[in-house]
Amino acid sequence: MILSLHDSWNFSSIWVPRSLLLLLLGSSIVSPDLYQPALDFLYTSLRHSSIYTASTFETWWTVFIYAVFEVSYTYRFAHNPQLRLVNRNSGSASSKPIPKMRRPKNRVIEGFTYIGPLLLLDLTLIKKYGGVAVQDMALSGNYDLSSVTKTIHGTFLAPTLHNFTLSSPLQTRRALPVAPATSRELALQLAASLFIYDALFFGFHLILHTPFFLTIHSHHHNHREINPQITNQLDIFERLGLVLLANFSLNIIGSHVLTRTLFVMVFVWLLVDIHSGMDLAWGYDKLLPEGWASGSKRHSVHHRLGSRYYEPFFNWWDDAYEWVCRKKGEKGEPEK
């Protein structure tokens, strides 16, 4: 009876954040003028910040956001056994032992293997963002403006190395758009980039589960119980693929640099959430309409079986894939 009342309260309470989220997104798209003064002030401050204009900002920002989310989720995982999926699925009154968790001091090598390749790219390639003039890109990369049209293309699909000299040995800053983003741009670009990444990673994930690449991807599945720390338990090849796909999803639609900053926060939150190993009352799969999001439950099934549910955030590509498989005579119905 107590559990029933608790679940009923959770069901009712989810409408509070869901309504607030809908109001925020709706007003951002319909009435962007409401948010423009705040966005103007925020972006002007960031654009004149040496930290924000550093070429390595996004790498360090991602590390910081990941640390915040992973630590908070890990603490909740360790101190709330009733939320762990393995306990809810076992049907047993007793809680299963907590899997061995890695302490921060033992994860230094993991941090270097993540940060190292990204910093290398940050310090050698010119950053190319939507809304930035080619001339500004050239200046940030230590190029002579007289040779811009011959040496630099504005598209991110044509990477450009920094012009290395004794006076400028590394790419240390990035050129940013002059104009701030509108709330409408932020909302639509964020949604579009997440949808694009979700589709791209679905295909990438399918490839990782083929025999040749499974030796690489199996490291991510090497655990006794899925938990927040599994999020970054990746081979360097897979980690770079994830980052490059995220960048492509943002760049292909010309996302504003402020969208990229917001994207990191949402993207990392979603990644940690699906690997949390917990059934949270306010998980993102409950914030979205029923059937839209995969969430931690569905992703835990993927980690347990290793043969279904390859899509990271949503359900549509997985559902279409399983429909095609059933048509071809594959066994099994989608797990509810």
PDB file of N, CA and C in Angstrom, residues 155-248:
ATOM      1  N   THR A 155      33.770  25.953 -43.985  1.00  0.00           N
ATOM      2  CA  THR A 155      33.035  24.767 -43.547  1.00  0.00           C
ATOM      3  C   THR A 155      33.872  23.897 -42.612  1.00  0.00           C
ATOM      4  N   PHE A 156      33.214  23.337 -41.617  1.00  0.00           N
ATOM      5  CA  PHE A 156      33.891  22.450 -40.665  1.00  0.00           C
ATOM      6  C   PHE A 156      34.295  21.140 -41.326  1.00  0.00           C
ATOM      7  N   LEU A 157      33.692  20.830 -42.489  1.00  0.00           N
ATOM      8  CA  LEU A 157      34.008  19.587 -43.191  1.00  0.00           C
ATOM      9  C   LEU A 157      35.412  19.626 -43.804  1.00  0.00           C
ATOM     10  N   ALA A 158      36.014  20.811 -43.841  1.00  0.00           N
ATOM     11  CA  ALA A 158      37.378  20.955 -44.339  1.00  0.00           C
ATOM     12  C   ALA A 158      38.261  21.451 -43.197  1.00  0.00           C
ATOM     13  N   PRO A 159      38.794  20.551 -42.368  1.00  0.00           N
ATOM     14  CA  PRO A 159      39.604  20.959 -41.209  1.00  0.00           C
ATOM     15  C   PRO A 159      40.827  21.772 -41.639  1.00  0.00           C
ATOM     16  N   THR A 160      41.171  22.748 -40.823  1.00  0.00           N
ATOM     17  CA  THR A 160      42.331  23.602 -41.110  1.00  0.00           C
ATOM     18  C   THR A 160      43.272  23.617 -39.917  1.00  0.00           C
ATOM     19  N   LEU A 161      44.524  23.281 -40.162  1.00  0.00           N
ATOM     20  CA  LEU A 161      45.526  23.316 -39.102  1.00  0.00           C
ATOM     21  C   LEU A 161      45.886  24.750 -38.744  1.00  0.00           C
ATOM     22  N   HIS A 162      46.239  24.953 -37.514  1.00  0.00           N
ATOM     23  CA  HIS A 162      46.763  26.238 -37.067  1.00  0.00           C
ATOM     24  C   HIS A 162      48.053  26.541 -37.816  1.00  0.00           C
ATOM     25  N   ASN A 163      48.298  27.809 -38.071  1.00  0.00           N
ATOM     26  CA  ASN A 163      49.543  28.219 -38.715  1.00  0.00           C
ATOM     27  C   ASN A 163      50.629  28.327 -37.640  1.00  0.00           C
ATOM     28  N   PHE A 164      51.367  27.234 -37.474  1.00  0.00           N
ATOM     29  CA  PHE A 164      52.326  27.152 -36.369  1.00  0.00           C
ATOM     30  C   PHE A 164      53.569  28.008 -36.641  1.00  0.00           C
ATOM     31  N   THR A 165      53.851  28.901 -35.712  1.00  0.00           N
ATOM     32  CA  THR A 165      55.049  29.734 -35.763  1.00  0.00           C
ATOM     33  C   THR A 165      55.635  29.815 -34.355  1.00  0.00           C
ATOM     34  N   LEU A 166      56.843  30.372 -34.266  1.00  0.00           N
ATOM     35  CA  LEU A 166      57.460  30.531 -32.957  1.00  0.00           C
ATOM     36  C   LEU A 166      56.645  31.471 -32.075  1.00  0.00           C
ATOM     37  N   SER A 167      56.033  32.469 -32.686  1.00  0.00           N
ATOM     38  CA  SER A 167      55.239  33.421 -31.912  1.00  0.00           C
ATOM     39  C   SER A 167      53.852  32.887 -31.584  1.00  0.00           C
ATOM     40  N   SER A 168      53.388  31.890 -32.358  1.00  0.00           N
ATOM     41  CA  SER A 168      52.065  31.293 -32.123  1.00  0.00           C
ATOM     42  C   SER A 168      52.173  29.779 -32.343  1.00  0.00           C
ATOM     43  N   PRO A 169      52.765  29.055 -31.381  1.00  0.00           N
ATOM     44  CA  PRO A 169      53.026  27.619 -31.567  1.00  0.00           C
ATOM     45  C   PRO A 169      51.798  26.724 -31.459  1.00  0.00           C
ATOM     46  N   LEU A 170      50.717  27.249 -30.876  1.00  0.00           N
ATOM     47  CA  LEU A 170      49.519  26.428 -30.688  1.00  0.00           C
ATOM     48  C   LEU A 170      48.249  27.242 -30.947  1.00  0.00           C
ATOM     49  N   GLN A 171      47.165  26.532 -31.256  1.00  0.00           N
ATOM     50  CA  GLN A 171      45.855  27.165 -31.408  1.00  0.00           C
ATOM     51  C   GLN A 171      45.277  27.354 -30.007  1.00  0.00           C
ATOM     52  N   THR A 172      45.358  28.553 -29.491  1.00  0.00           N
ATOM     53  CA  THR A 172      44.973  28.779 -28.099  1.00  0.00           C
ATOM     54  C   THR A 172      43.629  29.486 -27.928  1.00  0.00           C
ATOM     55  N   ARG A 173      43.083  30.065 -28.997  1.00  0.00           N
ATOM     56  CA  ARG A 173      41.788  30.730 -28.852  1.00  0.00           C
ATOM     57  C   ARG A 173      40.871  30.378 -30.014  1.00  0.00           C
ATOM     58  N   ARG A 174      39.617  30.650 -29.853  1.00  0.00           N
ATOM     59  CA  ARG A 174      38.620  30.356 -30.878  1.00  0.00           C
ATOM     60  C   ARG A 174      37.843  31.623 -31.216  1.00  0.00           C
ATOM     61  N   ALA A 175      37.517  31.777 -32.476  1.00  0.00           N
ATOM     62  CA  ALA A 175      36.718  32.923 -32.915  1.00  0.00           C
ATOM     63  C   ALA A 175      35.247  32.618 -32.678  1.00  0.00           C
ATOM     64  N   LEU A 176      34.531  33.561 -32.085  1.00  0.00           N
ATOM     65  CA  LEU A 176      33.124  33.364 -31.742  1.00  0.00           C
ATOM     66  C   LEU A 176      32.233  34.297 -32.547  1.00  0.00           C
ATOM     67  N   PRO A 177      30.971  33.941 -32.733  1.00  0.00           N
ATOM     68  CA  PRO A 177      30.031  34.840 -33.419  1.00  0.00           C
ATOM     69  C   PRO A 177      29.899  36.156 -32.660  1.00  0.00           C
ATOM     70  N   VAL A 178      29.650  37.210 -33.389  1.00  0.00           N
ATOM     71  CA  VAL A 178      29.467  38.513 -32.750  1.00  0.00           C
ATOM     72  C   VAL A 178      28.088  38.594 -32.098  1.00  0.00           C
ATOM     73  N   ALA A 179      27.091  38.138 -32.818  1.00  0.00           N
ATOM     74  CA  ALA A 179      25.713  38.235 -32.330  1.00  0.00           C
ATOM     75  C   ALA A 179      25.373  37.080 -31.395  1.00  0.00           C
ATOM     76  N   PRO A 180      24.630  37.335 -30.329  1.00  0.00           N
ATOM     77  CA  PRO A 180      24.189  36.251 -29.442  1.00  0.00           C
ATOM     78  C   PRO A 180      23.091  35.423 -30.091  1.00  0.00           C
ATOM     79  N   ALA A 181      22.869  34.247 -29.582  1.00  0.00           N
ATOM     80  CA  ALA A 181      21.772  33.409 -30.071  1.00  0.00           C
ATOM     81  C   ALA A 181      20.453  33.874 -29.465  1.00  0.00           C
ATOM     82  N   THR A 182      19.360  33.580 -30.145  1.00  0.00           N
ATOM     83  CA  THR A 182      18.037  33.807 -29.574  1.00  0.00           C
ATOM     84  C   THR A 182      17.596  32.533 -28.862  1.00  0.00           C
ATOM     85  N   SER A 183      16.626  32.664 -28.000  1.00  0.00           N
ATOM     86  CA  SER A 183      16.124  31.475 -27.306  1.00  0.00           C
ATOM     87  C   SER A 183      15.503  30.493 -28.287  1.00  0.00           C
ATOM     88  N   ARG A 184      14.924  31.012 -29.372  1.00  0.00           N
ATOM     89  CA  ARG A 184      14.351  30.128 -30.398  1.00  0.00           C
ATOM     90  C   ARG A 184      15.450  29.306 -31.061  1.00  0.00           C
ATOM     91  N   GLU A 185      16.558  29.965 -31.386  1.00  0.00           N
ATOM     92  CA  GLU A 185      17.689  29.245 -31.985  1.00  0.00           C
ATOM     93  C   GLU A 185      18.220  28.189 -31.024  1.00  0.00           C
ATOM     94  N   LEU A 186      18.370  28.536 -29.773  1.00  0.00           N
ATOM     95  CA  LEU A 186      18.889  27.591 -28.789  1.00  0.00           C
ATOM     96  C   LEU A 186      17.997  26.360 -28.686  1.00  0.00           C
ATOM     97  N   ALA A 187      16.691  26.576 -28.574  1.00  0.00           N
ATOM     98  CA  ALA A 187      15.755  25.462 -28.401  1.00  0.00           C
ATOM     99  C   ALA A 187      15.722  24.560 -29.632  1.00  0.00           C
ATOM    100  N   LEU A 188      15.603  25.164 -30.817  1.00  0.00           N
ATOM    101  CA  LEU A 188      15.481  24.368 -32.038  1.00  0.00           C
ATOM    102  C   LEU A 188      16.794  23.688 -32.404  1.00  0.00           C
ATOM    103  N   GLN A 189      17.911  24.400 -32.239  1.00  0.00           N
ATOM    104  CA  GLN A 189      19.207  23.796 -32.547  1.00  0.00           C
ATOM    105  C   GLN A 189      19.545  22.681 -31.569  1.00  0.00           C
ATOM    106  N   LEU A 190      19.212  22.875 -30.311  1.00  0.00           N
ATOM    107  CA  LEU A 190      19.472  21.834 -29.312  1.00  0.00           C
ATOM    108  C   LEU A 190      18.668  20.579 -29.626  1.00  0.00           C
ATOM    109  N   ALA A 191      17.388  20.739 -29.922  1.00  0.00           N
ATOM    110  CA  ALA A 191      16.541  19.591 -30.249  1.00  0.00           C
ATOM    111  C   ALA A 191      17.032  18.889 -31.508  1.00  0.00           C
ATOM    112  N   ALA A 192      17.329  19.675 -32.551  1.00  0.00           N
ATOM    113  CA  ALA A 192      17.766  19.091 -33.819  1.00  0.00           C
ATOM    114  C   ALA A 192      19.079  18.334 -33.661  1.00  0.00           C
ATOM    115  N   SER A 193      20.035  18.902 -32.938  1.00  0.00           N
ATOM    116  CA  SER A 193      21.341  18.246 -32.768  1.00  0.00           C
ATOM    117  C   SER A 193      21.217  16.947 -31.974  1.00  0.00           C
ATOM    118  N   LEU A 194      20.337  16.925 -30.970  1.00  0.00           N
ATOM    119  CA  LEU A 194      20.124  15.696 -30.205  1.00  0.00           C
ATOM    120  C   LEU A 194      19.482  14.615 -31.063  1.00  0.00           C
ATOM    121  N   PHE A 195      18.518  15.001 -31.900  1.00  0.00           N
ATOM    122  CA  PHE A 195      17.865  14.031 -32.789  1.00  0.00           C
ATOM    123  C   PHE A 195      18.862  13.475 -33.805  1.00  0.00           C
ATOM    124  N   ILE A 196      19.701  14.364 -34.352  1.00  0.00           N
ATOM    125  CA  ILE A 196      20.698  13.919 -35.332  1.00  0.00           C
ATOM    126  C   ILE A 196      21.706  12.977 -34.684  1.00  0.00           C
ATOM    127  N   TYR A 197      22.202  13.363 -33.514  1.00  0.00           N
ATOM    128  CA  TYR A 197      23.168  12.501 -32.820  1.00  0.00           C
ATOM    129  C   TYR A 197      22.549  11.146 -32.500  1.00  0.00           C
ATOM    130  N   ASP A 198      21.312  11.155 -32.045  1.00  0.00           N
ATOM    131  CA  ASP A 198      20.636   9.916 -31.674  1.00  0.00           C
ATOM    132  C   ASP A 198      20.577   8.954 -32.861  1.00  0.00           C
ATOM    133  N   ALA A 199      20.269   9.485 -34.049  1.00  0.00           N
ATOM    134  CA  ALA A 199      20.201   8.646 -35.246  1.00  0.00           C
ATOM    135  C   ALA A 199      21.585   8.162 -35.668  1.00  0.00           C
ATOM    136  N   LEU A 200      22.573   9.059 -35.627  1.00  0.00           N
ATOM    137  CA  LEU A 200      23.922   8.691 -36.036  1.00  0.00           C
ATOM    138  C   LEU A 200      24.524   7.645 -35.099  1.00  0.00           C
ATOM    139  N   PHE A 201      24.324   7.844 -33.793  1.00  0.00           N
ATOM    140  CA  PHE A 201      24.911   6.895 -32.855  1.00  0.00           C
ATOM    141  C   PHE A 201      24.213   5.544 -32.926  1.00  0.00           C
ATOM    142  N   PHE A 202      22.944   5.529 -33.283  1.00  0.00           N
ATOM    143  CA  PHE A 202      22.247   4.256 -33.471  1.00  0.00           C
ATOM    144  C   PHE A 202      22.992   3.412 -34.502  1.00  0.00           C
ATOM    145  N   GLY A 203      23.337   4.034 -35.644  1.00  0.00           N
ATOM    146  CA  GLY A 203      24.077   3.308 -36.676  1.00  0.00           C
ATOM    147  C   GLY A 203      25.476   2.938 -36.222  1.00  0.00           C
ATOM    148  N   PHE A 204      26.159   3.864 -35.555  1.00  0.00           N
ATOM    149  CA  PHE A 204      27.508   3.621 -35.040  1.00  0.00           C
ATOM    150  C   PHE A 204      27.498   2.481 -34.021  1.00  0.00           C
ATOM    151  N   HIS A 205      26.476   2.469 -33.186  1.00  0.00           N
ATOM    152  CA  HIS A 205      26.349   1.450 -32.144  1.00  0.00           C
ATOM    153  C   HIS A 205      26.104   0.065 -32.756  1.00  0.00           C
ATOM    154  N   LEU A 206      25.307   0.020 -33.803  1.00  0.00           N
ATOM    155  CA  LEU A 206      25.092  -1.253 -34.495  1.00  0.00           C
ATOM    156  C   LEU A 206      26.412  -1.798 -35.028  1.00  0.00           C
ATOM    157  N   ILE A 207      27.229  -0.922 -35.586  1.00  0.00           N
ATOM    158  CA  ILE A 207      28.535  -1.338 -36.111  1.00  0.00           C
ATOM    159  C   ILE A 207      29.427  -1.852 -34.987  1.00  0.00           C
ATOM    160  N   LEU A 208      29.365  -1.189 -33.826  1.00  0.00           N
ATOM    161  CA  LEU A 208      30.190  -1.616 -32.695  1.00  0.00           C
ATOM    162  C   LEU A 208      29.824  -3.019 -32.216  1.00  0.00           C
ATOM    163  N   HIS A 209      28.600  -3.458 -32.518  1.00  0.00           N
ATOM    164  CA  HIS A 209      28.175  -4.787 -32.084  1.00  0.00           C
ATOM    165  C   HIS A 209      28.385  -5.852 -33.160  1.00  0.00           C
ATOM    166  N   THR A 210      29.081  -5.499 -34.235  1.00  0.00           N
ATOM    167  CA  THR A 210      29.480  -6.510 -35.208  1.00  0.00           C
ATOM    168  C   THR A 210      30.728  -7.221 -34.678  1.00  0.00           C
ATOM    169  N   PRO A 211      30.985  -8.453 -35.110  1.00  0.00           N
ATOM    170  CA  PRO A 211      32.097  -9.245 -34.541  1.00  0.00           C
ATOM    171  C   PRO A 211      33.439  -8.525 -34.532  1.00  0.00           C
ATOM    172  N   PHE A 212      33.754  -7.788 -35.598  1.00  0.00           N
ATOM    173  CA  PHE A 212      35.067  -7.152 -35.683  1.00  0.00           C
ATOM    174  C   PHE A 212      35.245  -6.064 -34.623  1.00  0.00           C
ATOM    175  N   PHE A 213      34.226  -5.228 -34.442  1.00  0.00           N
ATOM    176  CA  PHE A 213      34.334  -4.101 -33.518  1.00  0.00           C
ATOM    177  C   PHE A 213      33.904  -4.443 -32.092  1.00  0.00           C
ATOM    178  N   LEU A 214      33.293  -5.596 -31.900  1.00  0.00           N
ATOM    179  CA  LEU A 214      32.807  -5.947 -30.571  1.00  0.00           C
ATOM    180  C   LEU A 214      33.948  -6.116 -29.567  1.00  0.00           C
ATOM    181  N   THR A 215      35.135  -6.454 -30.061  1.00  0.00           N
ATOM    182  CA  THR A 215      36.277  -6.558 -29.156  1.00  0.00           C
ATOM    183  C   THR A 215      36.605  -5.199 -28.541  1.00  0.00           C
ATOM    184  N   ILE A 216      36.310  -4.127 -29.274  1.00  0.00           N
ATOM    185  CA  ILE A 216      36.513  -2.767 -28.759  1.00  0.00           C
ATOM    186  C   ILE A 216      35.382  -2.389 -27.816  1.00  0.00           C
ATOM    187  N   HIS A 217      34.168  -2.649 -28.250  1.00  0.00           N
ATOM    188  CA  HIS A 217      32.989  -2.208 -27.495  1.00  0.00           C
ATOM    189  C   HIS A 217      32.732  -3.048 -26.252  1.00  0.00           C
ATOM    190  N   SER A 218      33.259  -4.264 -26.207  1.00  0.00           N
ATOM    191  CA  SER A 218      32.980  -5.152 -25.077  1.00  0.00           C
ATOM    192  C   SER A 218      33.465  -4.575 -23.754  1.00  0.00           C
ATOM    193  N   HIS A 219      34.454  -3.702 -23.797  1.00  0.00           N
ATOM    194  CA  HIS A 219      34.947  -3.056 -22.573  1.00  0.00           C
ATOM    195  C   HIS A 219      33.832  -2.273 -21.890  1.00  0.00           C
ATOM    196  N   HIS A 220      32.948  -1.669 -22.691  1.00  0.00           N
ATOM    197  CA  HIS A 220      31.845  -0.887 -22.136  1.00  0.00           C
ATOM    198  C   HIS A 220      30.812  -1.778 -21.450  1.00  0.00           C
ATOM    199  N   HIS A 221      30.734  -3.037 -21.862  1.00  0.00           N
ATOM    200  CA  HIS A 221      29.770  -3.974 -21.295  1.00  0.00           C
ATOM    201  C   HIS A 221      30.375  -4.854 -20.199  1.00  0.00           C
ATOM    202  N   ASN A 222      31.614  -4.604 -19.857  1.00  0.00           N
ATOM    203  CA  ASN A 222      32.306  -5.431 -18.877  1.00  0.00           C
ATOM    204  C   ASN A 222      32.035  -4.917 -17.462  1.00  0.00           C
ATOM    205  N   HIS A 223      30.904  -5.313 -16.905  1.00  0.00           N
ATOM    206  CA  HIS A 223      30.535  -4.890 -15.553  1.00  0.00           C
ATOM    207  C   HIS A 223      29.532  -5.882 -14.973  1.00  0.00           C
ATOM    208  N   ARG A 224      29.479  -5.911 -13.649  1.00  0.00           N
ATOM    209  CA  ARG A 224      28.529  -6.809 -12.975  1.00  0.00           C
ATOM    210  C   ARG A 224      27.137  -6.188 -12.925  1.00  0.00           C
ATOM    211  N   GLU A 225      27.090  -4.878 -12.729  1.00  0.00           N
ATOM    212  CA  GLU A 225      25.813  -4.154 -12.673  1.00  0.00           C
ATOM    213  C   GLU A 225      26.024  -2.778 -13.278  1.00  0.00           C
ATOM    214  N   ILE A 226      25.148  -2.378 -14.182  1.00  0.00           N
ATOM    215  CA  ILE A 226      25.282  -1.060 -14.793  1.00  0.00           C
ATOM    216  C   ILE A 226      25.122   0.012 -13.723  1.00  0.00           C
ATOM    217  N   ASN A 227      25.989   1.020 -13.771  1.00  0.00           N
ATOM    218  CA  ASN A 227      25.974   2.103 -12.796  1.00  0.00           C
ATOM    219  C   ASN A 227      26.536   3.361 -13.445  1.00  0.00           C
ATOM    220  N   PRO A 228      26.409   4.515 -12.820  1.00  0.00           N
ATOM    221  CA  PRO A 228      26.816   5.771 -13.472  1.00  0.00           C
ATOM    222  C   PRO A 228      28.248   5.798 -13.984  1.00  0.00           C
ATOM    223  N   GLN A 229      29.161   5.101 -13.317  1.00  0.00           N
ATOM    224  CA  GLN A 229      30.557   5.140 -13.740  1.00  0.00           C
ATOM    225  C   GLN A 229      30.798   4.396 -15.052  1.00  0.00           C
ATOM    226  N   ILE A 230      29.855   3.566 -15.460  1.00  0.00           N
ATOM    227  CA  ILE A 230      29.985   2.837 -16.718  1.00  0.00           C
ATOM    228  C   ILE A 230      29.882   3.788 -17.908  1.00  0.00           C
ATOM    229  N   THR A 231      29.298   4.966 -17.700  1.00  0.00           N
ATOM    230  CA  THR A 231      29.110   5.931 -18.782  1.00  0.00           C
ATOM    231  C   THR A 231      30.406   6.172 -19.539  1.00  0.00           C
ATOM    232  N   ASN A 232      31.497   6.361 -18.817  1.00  0.00           N
ATOM    233  CA  ASN A 232      32.770   6.690 -19.452  1.00  0.00           C
ATOM    234  C   ASN A 232      33.725   5.505 -19.502  1.00  0.00           C
ATOM    235  N   GLN A 233      33.213   4.308 -19.290  1.00  0.00           N
ATOM    236  CA  GLN A 233      34.041   3.101 -19.410  1.00  0.00           C
ATOM    237  C   GLN A 233      34.085   2.709 -20.885  1.00  0.00           C
ATOM    238  N   LEU A 234      34.917   3.415 -21.630  1.00  0.00           N
ATOM    239  CA  LEU A 234      34.940   3.284 -23.080  1.00  0.00           C
ATOM    240  C   LEU A 234      36.360   3.111 -23.598  1.00  0.00           C
ATOM    241  N   ASP A 235      36.489   2.372 -24.688  1.00  0.00           N
ATOM    242  CA  ASP A 235      37.735   2.319 -25.416  1.00  0.00           C
ATOM    243  C   ASP A 235      37.979   3.683 -26.050  1.00  0.00           C
ATOM    244  N   ILE A 236      39.238   4.077 -26.248  1.00  0.00           N
ATOM    245  CA  ILE A 236      39.551   5.399 -26.781  1.00  0.00           C
ATOM    246  C   ILE A 236      38.934   5.613 -28.163  1.00  0.00           C
ATOM    247  N   PHE A 237      38.868   4.556 -28.981  1.00  0.00           N
ATOM    248  CA  PHE A 237      38.255   4.661 -30.306  1.00  0.00           C
ATOM    249  C   PHE A 237      36.777   5.004 -30.185  1.00  0.00           C
ATOM    250  N   GLU A 238      36.081   4.308 -29.296  1.00  0.00           N
ATOM    251  CA  GLU A 238      34.655   4.550 -29.112  1.00  0.00           C
ATOM    252  C   GLU A 238      34.406   5.935 -28.531  1.00  0.00           C
ATOM    253  N   ARG A 239      35.259   6.359 -27.601  1.00  0.00           N
ATOM    254  CA  ARG A 239      35.092   7.673 -26.983  1.00  0.00           C
ATOM    255  C   ARG A 239      35.260   8.790 -28.018  1.00  0.00           C
ATOM    256  N   LEU A 240      36.252   8.660 -28.874  1.00  0.00           N
ATOM    257  CA  LEU A 240      36.463   9.657 -29.919  1.00  0.00           C
ATOM    258  C   LEU A 240      35.307   9.662 -30.915  1.00  0.00           C
ATOM    259  N   GLY A 241      34.791   8.472 -31.207  1.00  0.00           N
ATOM    260  CA  GLY A 241      33.644   8.395 -32.110  1.00  0.00           C
ATOM    261  C   GLY A 241      32.443   9.112 -31.548  1.00  0.00           C
ATOM    262  N   LEU A 242      32.217   8.949 -30.266  1.00  0.00           N
ATOM    263  CA  LEU A 242      31.097   9.608 -29.600  1.00  0.00           C
ATOM    264  C   LEU A 242      31.237  11.124 -29.673  1.00  0.00           C
ATOM    265  N   VAL A 243      32.449  11.627 -29.394  1.00  0.00           N
ATOM    266  CA  VAL A 243      32.694  13.076 -29.413  1.00  0.00           C
ATOM    267  C   VAL A 243      32.575  13.636 -30.826  1.00  0.00           C
ATOM    268  N   LEU A 244      33.133  12.943 -31.803  1.00  0.00           N
ATOM    269  CA  LEU A 244      33.086  13.421 -33.182  1.00  0.00           C
ATOM    270  C   LEU A 244      31.660  13.431 -33.726  1.00  0.00           C
ATOM    271  N   LEU A 245      30.870  12.434 -33.360  1.00  0.00           N
ATOM    272  CA  LEU A 245      29.471  12.407 -33.796  1.00  0.00           C
ATOM    273  C   LEU A 245      28.684  13.559 -33.173  1.00  0.00           C
ATOM    274  N   ALA A 246      28.965  13.851 -31.910  1.00  0.00           N
ATOM    275  CA  ALA A 246      28.299  14.969 -31.248  1.00  0.00           C
ATOM    276  C   ALA A 246      28.668  16.280 -31.929  1.00  0.00           C
ATOM    277  N   ASN A 247      29.953  16.457 -32.264  1.00  0.00           N
ATOM    278  CA  ASN A 247      30.392  17.668 -32.948  1.00  0.00           C
ATOM    279  C   ASN A 247      29.757  17.786 -34.331  1.00  0.00           C
ATOM    280  N   PHE A 248      29.695  16.673 -35.051  1.00  0.00           N
ATOM    281  CA  PHE A 248      29.079  16.684 -36.379  1.00  0.00           C
ATOM    282  C   PHE A 248      27.611  17.081 -36.282  1.00  0.00           C
TER     283      PHE A 248
END
